[in-house]
PDB file of C-alpha atoms in Angstrom:
ATOM      1  CA  MET A 119       0.000   0.000   0.000  1.00 53.00           C
ATOM      2  CA  PRO A 120       1.534   3.325  -1.026  1.00 56.00           C
ATOM      3  CA  ALA A 121       2.079   6.020   1.610  1.00 56.00           C
ATOM      4  CA  GLU A 122      -0.512   8.778   1.642  1.00 56.00           C
ATOM      5  CA  PRO A 123       0.838  12.227   0.902  1.00 54.00           C
ATOM      6  CA  ASP A 124       1.025  14.595   3.879  1.00 52.00           C
ATOM      7  CA  LEU A 125      -1.371  17.467   3.191  1.00 55.00           C
ATOM      8  CA  LEU A 126       0.600  19.843   5.439  1.00 58.00           C
ATOM      9  CA  ALA A 127       3.949  19.136   3.787  1.00 59.00           C
ATOM     10  CA  ASP A 128       5.545  21.467   1.271  1.00 62.00           C
ATOM     11  CA  ALA A 129       4.716  20.291  -2.244  1.00 63.00           C
ATOM     12  CA  ASP A 130       8.257  20.752  -3.572  1.00 68.00           C
ATOM     13  CA  THR A 131      10.387  19.416  -0.731  1.00 69.00           C
ATOM     14  CA  GLY A 132       7.938  17.205   1.105  1.00 64.00           C
ATOM     15  CA  VAL A 133       9.136  18.654   4.434  1.00 66.00           C
ATOM     16  CA  ARG A 134       6.573  19.597   7.025  1.00 66.00           C
ATOM     17  CA  PRO A 135       7.084  23.008   8.669  1.00 63.00           C
ATOM     18  CA  ARG A 136       7.957  22.830  12.370  1.00 63.00           C
ATOM     19  CA  ARG A 137       5.717  24.510  14.884  1.00 60.00           C
ATOM     20  CA  LEU A 138       6.213  25.235  18.515  1.00 60.00           C
ATOM     21  CA  ARG A 139       4.025  23.414  20.977  1.00 64.00           C
ATOM     22  CA  GLY A 140       0.742  25.307  21.442  1.00 60.00           C
ATOM     23  CA  ASP A 141       1.322  27.494  18.359  1.00 57.00           C
ATOM     24  CA  ARG A 142      -1.609  27.345  15.979  1.00 59.00           C
ATOM     25  CA  GLY A 143       0.021  29.471  13.323  1.00 53.00           C
ATOM     26  CA  ALA A 144      -1.909  32.646  14.074  1.00 57.00           C
ATOM     27  CA  ALA A 145       0.028  35.903  14.297  1.00 59.00           C
ATOM     28  CA  ASP A 146       0.343  36.933  17.929  1.00 62.00           C
ATOM     29  CA  GLY A 147       0.442  40.733  17.855  1.00 70.00           C
ATOM     30  CA  GLY A 148      -1.716  41.537  20.878  1.00 77.00           C
ATOM     31  CA  LEU A 149       1.142  42.833  23.026  1.00 77.00           C
ATOM     32  CA  GLU A 150       2.529  45.031  20.270  1.00 81.00           C
ATOM     33  CA  ILE A 151      -0.918  46.448  19.552  1.00 85.00           C
ATOM     34  CA  MET A 152      -1.483  47.199  23.244  1.00 87.00           C
ATOM     35  CA  PHE A 153       1.808  49.098  23.631  1.00 89.00           C
ATOM     36  CA  GLY A 154       1.215  50.909  20.352  1.00 91.00           C
ATOM     37  CA  ALA A 155      -2.276  51.966  21.426  1.00 93.00           C
ATOM     38  CA  VAL A 156      -1.022  53.239  24.800  1.00 94.00           C
ATOM     39  CA  ALA A 157       1.755  55.204  23.096  1.00 94.00           C
ATOM     40  CA  MET A 158      -0.724  56.700  20.616  1.00 95.00           C
ATOM     41  CA  ILE A 159      -3.136  57.729  23.387  1.00 93.00           C
ATOM     42  CA  CYS A 160      -0.293  59.393  25.314  1.00 90.00           C
ATOM     43  CA  PHE A 161       0.806  61.216  22.162  1.00 92.00           C
ATOM     44  CA  VAL A 162      -2.717  62.515  21.484  1.00 92.00           C
ATOM     45  CA  LEU A 163      -3.100  63.663  25.110  1.00 87.00           C
ATOM     46  CA  LEU A 164       0.232  65.498  24.864  1.00 86.00           C
ATOM     47  CA  ILE A 165      -0.942  67.298  21.736  1.00 89.00           C
ATOM     48  CA  VAL A 166      -4.254  68.262  23.364  1.00 87.00           C
ATOM     49  CA  GLU A 167      -2.436  69.500  26.491  1.00 86.00           C
ATOM     50  CA  THR A 168      -0.070  71.609  24.366  1.00 87.00           C
ATOM     51  CA  VAL A 169      -2.936  73.160  22.401  1.00 88.00           C
ATOM     52  CA  SER A 170      -4.781  73.891  25.651  1.00 86.00           C
ATOM     53  CA  TYR A 171      -1.698  75.600  27.116  1.00 88.00           C
ATOM     54  CA  TRP A 172      -1.123  77.818  24.057  1.00 91.00           C
ATOM     55  CA  HIS A 173      -4.804  78.747  23.823  1.00 90.00           C
ATOM     56  CA  SER A 174      -4.830  79.731  27.510  1.00 89.00           C
ATOM     57  CA  ARG A 175      -1.692  81.802  27.052  1.00 91.00           C
ATOM     58  CA  ASN A 176      -3.253  83.599  24.087  1.00 93.00           C
ATOM     59  CA  VAL A 177      -6.385  84.392  26.110  1.00 93.00           C
ATOM     60  CA  PHE A 178      -4.217  85.686  28.997  1.00 94.00           C
ATOM     61  CA  ASP A 179      -2.110  87.746  26.574  1.00 95.00           C
ATOM     62  CA  GLU A 180      -5.134  89.326  24.894  1.00 95.00           C
ATOM     63  CA  ALA A 181      -6.720  90.244  28.243  1.00 94.00           C
ATOM     64  CA  ALA A 182      -3.442  91.689  29.575  1.00 95.00           C
ATOM     65  CA  ALA A 183      -2.918  93.798  26.441  1.00 95.00           C
ATOM     66  CA  GLU A 184      -6.447  95.197  26.616  1.00 94.00           C
ATOM     67  CA  GLY A 185      -6.098  95.898  30.342  1.00 94.00           C
ATOM     68  CA  ALA A 186      -2.786  97.706  29.788  1.00 94.00           C
ATOM     69  CA  ARG A 187      -4.333  99.770  26.997  1.00 93.00           C
ATOM     70  CA  VAL A 188      -7.248 100.833  29.219  1.00 93.00           C
ATOM     71  CA  ALA A 189      -5.007 101.570  32.217  1.00 93.00           C
ATOM     72  CA  ALA A 190      -2.542 103.593  30.107  1.00 92.00           C
ATOM     73  CA  ALA A 191      -5.242 105.799  28.593  1.00 92.00           C
ATOM     74  CA  PHE A 192      -5.233 109.492  29.489  1.00 88.00           C
ATOM     75  CA  ASP A 193      -8.017 109.104  32.068  1.00 88.00           C
ATOM     76  CA  GLY A 194      -7.333 105.411  32.861  1.00 88.00           C
ATOM     77  CA  THR A 195      -6.377 103.895  36.199  1.00 91.00           C
ATOM     78  CA  CYS A 196      -4.778 100.633  37.263  1.00 91.00           C
ATOM     79  CA  SER A 197      -8.036  99.427  38.778  1.00 92.00           C
ATOM     80  CA  ALA A 198      -9.908 100.132  35.523  1.00 93.00           C
ATOM     81  CA  GLY A 199      -7.264  98.209  33.540  1.00 93.00           C
ATOM     82  CA  ALA A 200      -7.330  95.239  35.935  1.00 94.00           C
ATOM     83  CA  SER A 201     -11.144  95.228  35.880  1.00 94.00           C
ATOM     84  CA  THR A 202     -11.165  95.252  32.060  1.00 94.00           C
ATOM     85  CA  ALA A 203      -8.659  92.395  31.931  1.00 94.00           C
ATOM     86  CA  ARG A 204     -10.668  90.389  34.467  1.00 92.00           C
ATOM     87  CA  SER A 205     -13.968  90.867  32.592  1.00 93.00           C
ATOM     88  CA  LEU A 206     -12.333  89.922  29.288  1.00 93.00           C
ATOM     89  CA  LEU A 207     -10.933  86.777  30.910  1.00 91.00           C
ATOM     90  CA  GLU A 208     -14.354  85.821  32.254  1.00 89.00           C
ATOM     91  CA  ARG A 209     -15.921  86.237  28.810  1.00 91.00           C
ATOM     92  CA  ARG A 210     -13.219  84.350  26.897  1.00 88.00           C
ATOM     93  CA  ALA A 211     -12.047  81.729  29.389  1.00 83.00           C
ATOM     94  CA  GLY A 212     -15.302  80.808  31.070  1.00 80.00           C
ATOM     95  CA  GLY A 213     -15.109  78.425  34.024  1.00 78.00           C
ATOM     96  CA  TRP A 214     -11.355  77.853  34.110  1.00 78.00           C
ATOM     97  CA  SER A 215     -10.619  81.542  34.717  1.00 75.00           C
ATOM     98  CA  SER A 216     -11.710  81.399  38.371  1.00 74.00           C
ATOM     99  CA  GLY A 217      -8.173  80.899  39.744  1.00 81.00           C
ATOM    100  CA  VAL A 218      -6.492  83.525  37.564  1.00 89.00           C
ATOM    101  CA  ALA A 219      -4.777  86.469  39.259  1.00 92.00           C
ATOM    102  CA  VAL A 220      -4.668  89.909  37.619  1.00 94.00           C
ATOM    103  CA  GLY A 221      -2.186  92.500  38.851  1.00 94.00           C
ATOM    104  CA  CYS A 222      -1.407  96.067  37.808  1.00 94.00           C
ATOM    105  CA  ASP A 223       1.665  98.218  38.450  1.00 93.00           C
ATOM    106  CA  GLU A 224       2.738 101.663  37.272  1.00 91.00           C
ATOM    107  CA  ALA A 225       6.303 102.927  37.359  1.00 90.00           C
ATOM    108  CA  ASP A 226       8.001 105.767  35.434  1.00 89.00           C
ATOM    109  CA  GLY A 227       4.980 106.302  33.172  1.00 89.00           C
ATOM    110  CA  ILE A 228       4.744 102.624  32.150  1.00 92.00           C
ATOM    111  CA  VAL A 229       1.627 100.659  33.104  1.00 94.00           C
ATOM    112  CA  THR A 230       2.130  96.894  33.449  1.00 95.00           C
ATOM    113  CA  ILE A 231      -0.642  94.309  33.684  1.00 96.00           C
ATOM    114  CA  THR A 232       0.319  90.783  34.788  1.00 96.00           C
ATOM    115  CA  ILE A 233      -2.014  87.803  34.496  1.00 95.00           C
ATOM    116  CA  SER A 234      -1.074  84.423  35.932  1.00 93.00           C
ATOM    117  CA  GLY A 235      -3.030  81.265  36.519  1.00 88.00           C
ATOM    118  CA  SER A 236      -3.310  77.611  35.679  1.00 85.00           C
ATOM    119  CA  THR A 237      -4.392  76.348  32.296  1.00 84.00           C
ATOM    120  CA  PRO A 238      -7.120  73.724  31.922  1.00 83.00           C
ATOM    121  CA  GLY A 239      -5.758  70.197  31.936  1.00 76.00           C
ATOM    122  CA  VAL A 240      -6.737  67.262  29.765  1.00 73.00           C
ATOM    123  CA  LEU A 241      -7.670  64.845  32.534  1.00 67.00           C
ATOM    124  CA  PHE A 242     -10.118  66.645  34.819  1.00 59.00           C
ATOM    125  CA  ASP A 243      -7.896  69.750  35.148  1.00 62.00           C
ATOM    126  CA  SER A 244      -5.276  67.743  37.028  1.00 63.00           C
ATOM    127  CA  ALA A 245      -2.541  68.100  34.416  1.00 63.00           C
ATOM    128  CA  GLY A 246      -2.762  71.841  33.790  1.00 72.00           C
ATOM    129  CA  PHE A 247       0.289  74.074  33.685  1.00 83.00           C
ATOM    130  CA  THR A 248       0.863  77.527  35.123  1.00 86.00           C
ATOM    131  CA  ALA A 249       1.061  80.402  32.661  1.00 88.00           C
ATOM    132  CA  SER A 250       2.032  83.996  33.327  1.00 92.00           C
ATOM    133  CA  VAL A 251       1.749  86.898  30.870  1.00 94.00           C
ATOM    134  CA  THR A 252       2.871  90.518  31.251  1.00 94.00           C
ATOM    135  CA  GLN A 253       1.893  93.402  28.966  1.00 94.00           C
ATOM    136  CA  SER A 254       3.077  97.002  29.278  1.00 94.00           C
ATOM    137  CA  ALA A 255       1.985 100.301  27.747  1.00 93.00           C
ATOM    138  CA  PRO A 256       3.221 103.906  28.180  1.00 93.00           C
ATOM    139  CA  ARG A 257       0.860 106.245  29.987  1.00 88.00           C
ATOM    140  CA  GLU A 258      -0.774 108.838  27.715  1.00 85.00           C
ATOM    141  CA  ARG A 259      -0.143 112.482  28.582  1.00 79.00           C
TER     142      ARG A 259
END
């Protein structure tokens, strides 16, 4: 009786490929996919955190510039400039502007408004950074 051909053997060489015990031939990429997914999520969160920081800084900068302009006007005062900056922050920043500090100083005819506070974080505001912006303007005479 002739030997039956092995269906799993290579047609040209007749050699059967070796497999490790328990290996069914399926590609095992679960671990690589998991680490890749975690790295991708961290990368996306880093990008979102960076965008949040720069947006917050731009809002702070705009409010400080407007406050310095109002305070440096001919009939302006430091309290009017700080109040303008604070109201602009409340309109633009919304809820995350509650912990922001606005300060005003005048020396040698230069009015300086400083705004500092924490930026909103990605994960429930726990990862926010601290930003500080200073804008100056000469007092009108």
